[in-house]
């Protein structure tokens, strides 16, 4: 088989690493990839959101399976376009990916089908959103409706902060068009957990639980990032809660998407807030989390390719996942200054030493090869897992 992986971060390196272990796979391509991925796959100078070039490459090379890492191409309908020309692709369709690309769509879906979530409202008017914040008081959460690379959610402890966040999103356009609409909702308390599952639109096959840490500094302090690390399992989710998450969140959501004429195939990710025995959904993502994918894929013992094929072909009821009992953890090494301004082109040393370590893999995120060295090219640079 020839496989194409789309994306160039730590999640995609973990996917390429896992796919490369499959006896079914002869050749892997990755677009655009990174310095770490280039050791396992042929990296292509094609941007992850350049759908036309990706389709052209997939058709010309007769790619047997394409795996989509990031949310951008999913929201642009890459899955629908590949399927139209008869190419097998793993990921959510454009209409299904709206569960992530529009927070207001996800909120309406949850409210309609009784999936537990925070109370909140969507606004296109700054004035009305401001009035709602003043009525609700703080703490409160202000979210850009569209995709904002994991950074469009602002938790505000005062009314003044919330109005500042609203101004940042709707007036200053900090997240561009993602801020055309905002979602203002109650601030949930408790402990967060990530719950990911493969689904073919009918069967839901859960991966182990995990927990992601978004704030940049120790002790969960500082601004949110794309994720500074993750571990699996999440101790907050015991067997009792796991069963309830499946029955109250995952299965009802997949059924709701089917009822809405948006059958969901791929990986469904629920970001949850757990408070005692109360479960509520913070958000849905339509793909593997980053960095959750790294510890999760290290624990998955199965060949991932047949699981992906069964997801695409609606045969997931015939599959079961084999999971390593040991816990796994990913710690992100980021460039100083991230998530704000940071330098690029800094040389990375010590990678050869890690290769000799047992049960440790360094997944590359923002890296590039330059003059025989591996250098930094992004904010999140490596995921030591």
CSV table of C-alpha atoms in Angstrom, one decimal:
chain,number,residue,atom,x,y,z
A,1,UNK,CA,0.0,0.0,0.0
A,2,UNK,CA,0.9,3.6,-0.6
A,3,UNK,CA,-0.2,6.0,2.2
A,4,UNK,CA,-0.3,9.8,2.2
A,5,UNK,CA,-0.5,11.5,5.6
A,6,UNK,CA,-1.5,15.2,5.6
A,7,UNK,CA,0.0,17.6,8.1
A,8,UNK,CA,3.4,18.4,9.5
A,9,UNK,CA,3.2,18.4,13.3
A,10,UNK,CA,3.8,16.1,16.2
A,11,UNK,CA,0.4,14.3,15.7
A,12,UNK,CA,1.3,13.6,12.1
A,13,UNK,CA,4.8,12.3,13.1
A,14,UNK,CA,3.0,9.9,15.5
A,15,UNK,CA,0.6,8.8,12.8
A,16,UNK,CA,3.5,8.2,10.3
A,17,UNK,CA,5.4,6.3,13.0
A,18,UNK,CA,2.4,4.1,13.7
A,19,UNK,CA,1.5,3.5,10.0
A,20,UNK,CA,5.1,2.7,9.2
A,21,UNK,CA,4.8,-0.4,11.5
A,22,UNK,CA,2.1,-1.9,9.3
A,23,UNK,CA,3.2,-4.8,7.2
A,24,UNK,CA,0.5,-3.7,4.7
A,25,UNK,CA,2.4,-0.4,3.9
A,26,UNK,CA,5.2,-0.2,1.4
A,27,UNK,CA,5.6,3.6,1.0
A,28,UNK,CA,4.5,6.6,3.0
A,29,UNK,CA,4.3,10.2,1.8
A,30,UNK,CA,3.7,13.2,4.1
A,31,UNK,CA,2.6,16.7,3.1
A,32,UNK,CA,4.3,18.8,4.2
A,33,UNK,CA,5.9,16.7,7.0
A,34,UNK,CA,8.9,17.8,9.0
A,35,UNK,CA,12.5,16.8,9.8
A,36,UNK,CA,11.5,13.9,12.0
A,37,UNK,CA,8.9,12.6,9.6
A,38,UNK,CA,11.4,12.7,6.7
A,39,UNK,CA,13.2,9.7,8.3
A,40,UNK,CA,10.1,7.5,7.8
A,41,UNK,CA,8.2,9.1,4.8
A,42,UNK,CA,8.9,11.1,1.6
A,43,UNK,CA,8.0,14.7,2.5
A,44,UNK,CA,6.2,16.7,-0.1
A,45,UNK,CA,6.4,20.5,-0.6
A,46,UNK,CA,2.6,20.7,-0.5
A,47,UNK,CA,0.8,22.7,2.2
A,48,UNK,CA,-1.7,20.7,4.3
A,49,UNK,CA,-4.5,23.0,3.1
A,50,UNK,CA,-3.6,23.0,-0.6
A,51,UNK,CA,-6.5,20.7,-1.5
A,52,UNK,CA,-6.0,20.9,-5.3
A,53,UNK,CA,-2.4,19.8,-5.2
A,54,UNK,CA,-3.1,17.1,-2.7
A,55,UNK,CA,-5.9,15.7,-4.9
A,56,UNK,CA,-3.6,15.9,-8.0
A,57,UNK,CA,-0.8,14.0,-6.1
A,58,UNK,CA,-3.2,11.4,-4.7
A,59,UNK,CA,-4.7,10.7,-8.1
A,60,UNK,CA,-1.4,10.7,-10.0
A,61,UNK,CA,0.4,8.4,-7.5
A,62,UNK,CA,-2.6,6.1,-7.0
A,63,UNK,CA,-2.5,6.5,-3.2
A,64,UNK,CA,-4.3,3.6,-1.5
A,65,UNK,CA,-5.0,5.5,1.7
A,66,UNK,CA,-4.9,9.1,2.8
A,67,UNK,CA,-4.9,10.1,6.5
A,68,UNK,CA,-5.8,13.6,7.4
A,69,UNK,CA,-4.1,15.0,10.6
A,70,UNK,CA,-5.2,18.6,11.1
A,71,UNK,CA,-8.6,20.3,11.2
A,72,UNK,CA,-8.0,22.8,8.4
A,73,UNK,CA,-8.2,20.5,5.4
A,74,UNK,CA,-11.2,18.6,7.0
A,75,UNK,CA,-13.2,21.8,7.3
A,76,UNK,CA,-12.4,22.6,3.7
A,77,UNK,CA,-14.0,19.3,2.5
A,78,UNK,CA,-10.8,17.3,1.5
A,79,UNK,CA,-12.6,14.0,2.4
A,80,UNK,CA,-15.5,14.7,0.1
A,81,UNK,CA,-13.2,15.7,-2.8
A,82,UNK,CA,-11.0,12.6,-2.5
A,83,UNK,CA,-14.0,10.3,-2.2
A,84,UNK,CA,-15.5,11.9,-5.4
A,85,UNK,CA,-12.5,10.7,-7.4
A,86,UNK,CA,-12.6,7.3,-5.8
A,87,UNK,CA,-9.7,7.7,-3.4
A,88,UNK,CA,-9.8,6.1,0.1
A,89,UNK,CA,-9.4,8.7,2.8
A,90,UNK,CA,-9.6,8.6,6.6
A,91,UNK,CA,-11.3,11.6,8.2
A,92,UNK,CA,-14.6,13.4,8.7
A,93,UNK,CA,-16.5,14.9,5.8
A,94,UNK,CA,-17.0,18.7,5.5
A,95,UNK,CA,-20.5,18.5,7.0
A,96,UNK,CA,-19.3,16.2,9.8
A,97,UNK,CA,-16.2,18.3,10.5
A,98,UNK,CA,-18.5,21.2,11.4
A,99,UNK,CA,-18.7,19.7,14.9
A,100,UNK,CA,-15.2,21.3,15.3
A,101,UNK,CA,-15.2,24.1,12.7
A,102,UNK,CA,-18.3,25.7,14.2
A,103,UNK,CA,-18.7,25.8,17.9
A,104,UNK,CA,-22.2,27.2,17.5
A,105,UNK,CA,-23.2,24.2,15.4
A,106,UNK,CA,-21.8,21.8,18.1
A,107,UNK,CA,-23.6,23.7,20.8
A,108,UNK,CA,-26.9,23.6,19.0
A,109,UNK,CA,-26.4,19.9,18.3
A,110,UNK,CA,-25.8,19.1,22.0
A,111,UNK,CA,-28.7,21.2,23.1
A,112,UNK,CA,-31.0,19.6,20.6
A,113,UNK,CA,-30.1,16.0,21.4
A,114,UNK,CA,-29.6,16.4,25.2
A,115,UNK,CA,-25.8,15.9,25.2
A,116,UNK,CA,-24.5,17.4,28.5
A,117,UNK,CA,-22.7,20.7,28.0
A,118,UNK,CA,-22.3,24.2,29.5
A,119,UNK,CA,-25.1,26.8,29.2
A,120,UNK,CA,-24.3,29.4,26.6
A,121,UNK,CA,-25.3,31.5,23.6
A,122,UNK,CA,-23.9,32.4,20.2
A,123,UNK,CA,-23.7,36.0,19.0
A,124,UNK,CA,-22.8,37.8,15.7
A,125,UNK,CA,-23.4,41.2,17.4
A,126,UNK,CA,-20.7,42.6,19.7
A,127,UNK,CA,-23.3,44.7,21.6
A,128,UNK,CA,-25.6,41.8,22.3
A,129,UNK,CA,-22.6,39.6,23.4
A,130,UNK,CA,-21.4,42.4,25.7
A,131,UNK,CA,-24.9,42.7,27.2
A,132,UNK,CA,-25.1,38.9,27.8
A,133,UNK,CA,-21.7,39.0,29.6
A,134,UNK,CA,-22.9,41.8,31.9
A,135,UNK,CA,-26.1,39.9,32.6
A,136,UNK,CA,-24.3,36.6,33.3
A,137,UNK,CA,-21.3,38.0,35.2
A,138,UNK,CA,-17.9,36.2,35.7
A,139,UNK,CA,-16.3,33.8,35.6
A,140,UNK,CA,-17.3,33.2,32.0
A,141,UNK,CA,-15.8,31.7,28.8
A,142,UNK,CA,-15.6,33.6,25.5
A,143,UNK,CA,-14.9,31.4,22.4
A,144,UNK,CA,-14.3,32.3,18.8
A,145,UNK,CA,-16.8,30.2,16.8
A,146,UNK,CA,-14.4,29.0,14.1
A,147,UNK,CA,-11.0,27.3,13.9
A,148,UNK,CA,-8.3,29.1,15.9
A,149,UNK,CA,-5.5,26.4,16.3
A,150,UNK,CA,-6.6,25.6,19.8
A,151,UNK,CA,-6.1,29.2,21.0
A,152,UNK,CA,-9.6,30.7,20.5
A,153,UNK,CA,-11.0,29.9,23.9
A,154,UNK,CA,-10.5,32.6,26.6
A,155,UNK,CA,-11.5,31.8,30.2
A,156,UNK,CA,-12.2,35.1,32.0
A,157,UNK,CA,-12.3,35.6,35.7
A,158,UNK,CA,-13.8,39.1,35.6
A,159,UNK,CA,-16.4,40.9,33.5
A,160,UNK,CA,-13.7,43.3,32.3
A,161,UNK,CA,-11.5,40.4,31.1
A,162,UNK,CA,-14.5,39.0,29.2
A,163,UNK,CA,-15.3,42.2,27.4
A,164,UNK,CA,-11.6,42.5,26.6
A,165,UNK,CA,-11.7,39.0,25.1
A,166,UNK,CA,-14.8,39.9,23.1
A,167,UNK,CA,-13.0,42.9,21.8
A,168,UNK,CA,-9.9,40.9,20.9
A,169,UNK,CA,-12.0,38.3,19.0
A,170,UNK,CA,-14.7,40.4,17.3
A,171,UNK,CA,-13.1,43.9,16.9
A,172,UNK,CA,-9.3,43.3,16.7
A,173,UNK,CA,-9.9,40.1,14.8
A,174,UNK,CA,-7.2,38.2,16.7
A,175,UNK,CA,-8.4,34.9,15.1
A,176,UNK,CA,-9.5,36.4,11.7
A,177,UNK,CA,-12.8,35.0,10.4
A,178,UNK,CA,-13.0,32.5,13.2
A,179,UNK,CA,-14.3,35.5,15.2
A,180,UNK,CA,-17.3,36.4,13.0
A,181,UNK,CA,-19.4,34.7,15.6
A,182,UNK,CA,-18.6,34.2,19.3
A,183,UNK,CA,-19.9,31.7,21.8
A,184,UNK,CA,-20.3,33.0,25.4
A,185,UNK,CA,-20.9,30.3,28.0
A,186,UNK,CA,-20.7,29.5,31.7
A,187,UNK,CA,-17.4,28.6,33.1
A,188,UNK,CA,-17.3,24.9,34.1
A,189,UNK,CA,-15.2,23.7,37.0
A,190,UNK,CA,-13.6,20.3,37.6
A,191,UNK,CA,-10.9,18.3,35.8
A,192,UNK,CA,-10.6,18.1,32.1
A,193,UNK,CA,-10.1,14.8,30.2
A,194,UNK,CA,-9.9,13.9,26.5
A,195,UNK,CA,-11.9,11.1,25.1
A,196,UNK,CA,-11.1,9.9,21.6
A,197,UNK,CA,-12.8,7.1,19.6
A,198,UNK,CA,-12.8,5.7,16.1
A,199,UNK,CA,-16.3,5.7,14.6
A,200,UNK,CA,-17.7,4.5,11.2
A,201,UNK,CA,-20.9,6.4,11.8
A,202,UNK,CA,-22.5,3.5,13.7
A,203,UNK,CA,-20.0,1.7,15.9
A,204,UNK,CA,-18.0,3.7,18.4
A,205,UNK,CA,-14.6,2.1,19.3
A,206,UNK,CA,-13.0,4.1,22.2
A,207,UNK,CA,-9.3,4.7,22.6
A,208,UNK,CA,-7.9,4.9,26.2
A,209,UNK,CA,-8.6,8.1,28.0
A,210,UNK,CA,-6.0,10.9,28.1
A,211,UNK,CA,-5.5,14.4,29.5
A,212,UNK,CA,-4.0,17.4,27.7
A,213,UNK,CA,-2.5,20.5,29.4
A,214,UNK,CA,-2.9,23.7,27.4
A,215,UNK,CA,-1.5,26.5,29.5
A,216,UNK,CA,2.1,27.3,28.7
A,217,UNK,CA,3.6,27.3,32.2
A,218,UNK,CA,3.9,24.8,35.1
A,219,UNK,CA,0.8,24.4,37.4
A,220,UNK,CA,-1.5,25.1,34.4
A,221,UNK,CA,-0.7,28.8,34.5
A,222,UNK,CA,-0.3,31.3,31.6
A,223,UNK,CA,-2.0,31.6,28.2
A,224,UNK,CA,-3.4,28.6,26.4
A,225,UNK,CA,-1.3,27.0,23.7
A,226,UNK,CA,-2.0,24.2,21.2
A,227,UNK,CA,-1.1,21.8,24.1
A,228,UNK,CA,2.1,21.5,26.2
A,229,UNK,CA,1.8,17.8,26.9
A,230,UNK,CA,-0.6,14.9,27.5
A,231,UNK,CA,-0.7,11.6,29.3
A,232,UNK,CA,-2.8,8.4,29.1
A,233,UNK,CA,-4.8,7.2,30.9
A,234,UNK,CA,-6.6,10.1,32.7
A,235,UNK,CA,-7.0,8.9,36.3
A,236,UNK,CA,-10.1,11.1,36.6
A,237,UNK,CA,-12.0,8.7,34.3
A,238,UNK,CA,-12.7,5.5,36.1
A,239,UNK,CA,-14.5,2.5,34.5
A,240,UNK,CA,-17.9,3.8,35.8
A,241,UNK,CA,-17.3,7.2,34.1
A,242,UNK,CA,-15.9,5.6,31.0
A,243,UNK,CA,-19.2,3.7,30.5
A,244,UNK,CA,-21.3,6.8,31.1
A,245,UNK,CA,-19.2,8.9,28.7
A,246,UNK,CA,-19.9,6.3,26.0
A,247,UNK,CA,-23.6,6.1,26.8
A,248,UNK,CA,-24.2,9.9,27.4
A,249,UNK,CA,-21.8,11.6,25.1
A,250,UNK,CA,-20.0,9.5,22.4
A,251,UNK,CA,-22.8,7.2,21.1
A,252,UNK,CA,-25.6,9.9,21.3
A,253,UNK,CA,-23.3,12.3,19.4
A,254,UNK,CA,-22.6,9.8,16.6
A,255,UNK,CA,-26.3,9.0,16.4
A,256,UNK,CA,-27.2,12.7,16.4
A,257,UNK,CA,-24.8,13.4,13.5
A,258,UNK,CA,-26.4,10.5,11.5
A,259,UNK,CA,-29.9,12.0,12.3
A,260,UNK,CA,-28.7,15.4,11.0
A,261,UNK,CA,-27.7,13.8,7.7
A,262,UNK,CA,-24.0,14.2,8.6
A,263,UNK,CA,-22.7,10.7,9.2
A,264,UNK,CA,-19.5,10.9,11.1
A,265,UNK,CA,-16.6,8.7,10.1
A,266,UNK,CA,-13.1,9.1,11.5
A,267,UNK,CA,-11.8,10.0,15.0
A,268,UNK,CA,-14.2,11.9,17.2
A,269,UNK,CA,-12.6,13.7,20.1
A,270,UNK,CA,-14.7,15.0,23.1
A,271,UNK,CA,-13.0,17.5,25.4
A,272,UNK,CA,-14.8,16.9,28.7
A,273,UNK,CA,-15.1,18.5,32.1
A,274,UNK,CA,-15.5,16.0,35.0
A,275,UNK,CA,-16.8,17.3,38.3
A,276,UNK,CA,-17.4,14.5,40.7
A,277,UNK,CA,-19.8,12.3,38.8
A,278,UNK,CA,-20.9,15.1,36.5
A,279,UNK,CA,-19.8,15.0,32.9
A,280,UNK,CA,-20.1,17.9,30.5
A,281,UNK,CA,-18.7,18.5,27.0
A,282,UNK,CA,-16.4,21.5,26.6
A,283,UNK,CA,-15.9,21.0,22.8
A,284,UNK,CA,-15.6,18.4,20.1
A,285,UNK,CA,-12.7,18.0,17.7
A,286,UNK,CA,-13.0,16.1,14.4
A,287,UNK,CA,-9.6,14.5,14.4
A,288,UNK,CA,-6.8,13.1,16.7
A,289,UNK,CA,-5.7,15.6,19.3
A,290,UNK,CA,-2.2,17.0,19.4
A,291,UNK,CA,-0.4,16.1,21.7
A,292,UNK,CA,-2.9,13.4,22.8
A,293,UNK,CA,-2.2,11.3,19.7
A,294,UNK,CA,1.4,10.8,20.7
A,295,UNK,CA,0.8,8.9,24.0
A,296,UNK,CA,-2.3,7.2,22.7
A,297,UNK,CA,-0.7,5.8,19.6
A,298,UNK,CA,2.2,4.6,21.7
A,299,UNK,CA,-0.3,2.6,23.8
A,300,UNK,CA,-2.2,1.2,20.8
A,301,UNK,CA,-0.8,-2.3,20.0
A,302,UNK,CA,-3.0,-2.9,16.9
A,303,UNK,CA,-1.9,-2.3,13.3
A,304,UNK,CA,-3.7,1.0,12.8
A,305,UNK,CA,-4.2,0.6,9.0
A,306,UNK,CA,-6.9,-2.1,9.1
A,307,UNK,CA,-8.7,0.0,11.9
A,308,UNK,CA,-8.7,3.0,9.5
A,309,UNK,CA,-9.9,0.9,6.6
A,310,UNK,CA,-12.7,-0.6,8.7
A,311,UNK,CA,-13.7,3.0,9.8
A,312,UNK,CA,-14.0,4.1,6.2
A,313,UNK,CA,-15.8,1.0,5.0
A,314,UNK,CA,-18.3,0.7,7.9
A,315,UNK,CA,-16.9,-2.5,9.4
A,316,UNK,CA,-15.8,-1.2,12.7
A,317,UNK,CA,-18.1,-3.6,14.6
A,318,UNK,CA,-15.6,-6.4,13.5
A,319,UNK,CA,-12.6,-4.7,15.2
A,320,UNK,CA,-11.3,-4.5,18.8
A,321,UNK,CA,-8.4,-2.4,20.1
A,322,UNK,CA,-5.5,-3.9,22.0
A,323,UNK,CA,-4.0,-1.5,24.4
A,324,UNK,CA,-0.7,-1.6,26.3
A,325,UNK,CA,-1.4,-1.5,30.1
A,326,UNK,CA,1.4,0.9,30.8
A,327,UNK,CA,0.8,4.6,31.1
A,328,UNK,CA,2.4,6.9,28.6
A,329,UNK,CA,3.2,10.6,28.7
A,330,UNK,CA,4.2,13.3,26.1
A,331,UNK,CA,6.0,16.4,27.2
A,332,UNK,CA,6.2,19.2,24.6
A,333,UNK,CA,9.5,21.2,24.2
A,334,UNK,CA,8.6,24.6,23.0
A,335,UNK,CA,10.5,27.6,21.7
A,336,UNK,CA,11.0,30.4,24.3
A,337,UNK,CA,8.3,33.0,23.9
A,338,UNK,CA,5.6,30.6,22.5
A,339,UNK,CA,2.6,31.1,22.2
A,340,UNK,CA,3.7,34.6,21.5
A,341,UNK,CA,6.7,35.6,19.3
A,342,UNK,CA,9.6,33.2,19.2
A,343,UNK,CA,12.9,32.6,17.3
A,344,UNK,CA,13.3,30.0,14.6
A,345,UNK,CA,16.3,28.3,13.1
A,346,UNK,CA,17.8,27.3,16.5
A,347,UNK,CA,19.9,24.0,16.3
A,348,UNK,CA,18.5,21.0,18.2
A,349,UNK,CA,21.1,18.6,19.8
A,350,UNK,CA,20.7,15.3,21.6
A,351,UNK,CA,18.3,13.6,19.3
A,352,UNK,CA,20.8,10.7,18.7
A,353,UNK,CA,21.1,10.1,22.4
A,354,UNK,CA,17.3,9.6,22.8
A,355,UNK,CA,17.3,7.0,20.0
A,356,UNK,CA,19.2,4.7,22.3
A,357,UNK,CA,16.5,4.9,25.0
A,358,UNK,CA,14.0,2.2,25.5
A,359,UNK,CA,10.3,3.0,25.2
A,360,UNK,CA,11.0,6.7,24.4
A,361,UNK,CA,10.2,8.3,21.1
A,362,UNK,CA,10.8,12.0,20.2
A,363,UNK,CA,8.0,13.1,17.9
A,364,UNK,CA,8.9,16.2,15.8
A,365,UNK,CA,6.5,19.1,15.5
A,366,UNK,CA,8.1,22.4,14.4
A,367,UNK,CA,11.4,21.2,13.0
A,368,UNK,CA,13.3,21.4,9.7
A,369,UNK,CA,16.6,20.2,8.2
A,370,UNK,CA,19.2,22.8,7.5
A,371,UNK,CA,22.9,22.3,6.5
A,372,UNK,CA,23.0,18.9,8.0
A,373,UNK,CA,21.4,20.0,11.3
A,374,UNK,CA,17.9,19.7,12.7
A,375,UNK,CA,16.6,23.2,13.5
A,376,UNK,CA,13.5,24.7,15.1
A,377,UNK,CA,10.8,26.0,12.7
A,378,UNK,CA,7.8,26.4,15.0
A,379,UNK,CA,6.6,27.2,18.5
A,380,UNK,CA,6.0,23.6,19.6
A,381,UNK,CA,9.2,21.9,18.6
A,382,UNK,CA,9.3,18.3,20.0
A,383,UNK,CA,7.1,15.9,21.9
A,384,UNK,CA,9.2,13.6,24.1
A,385,UNK,CA,7.0,10.6,24.6
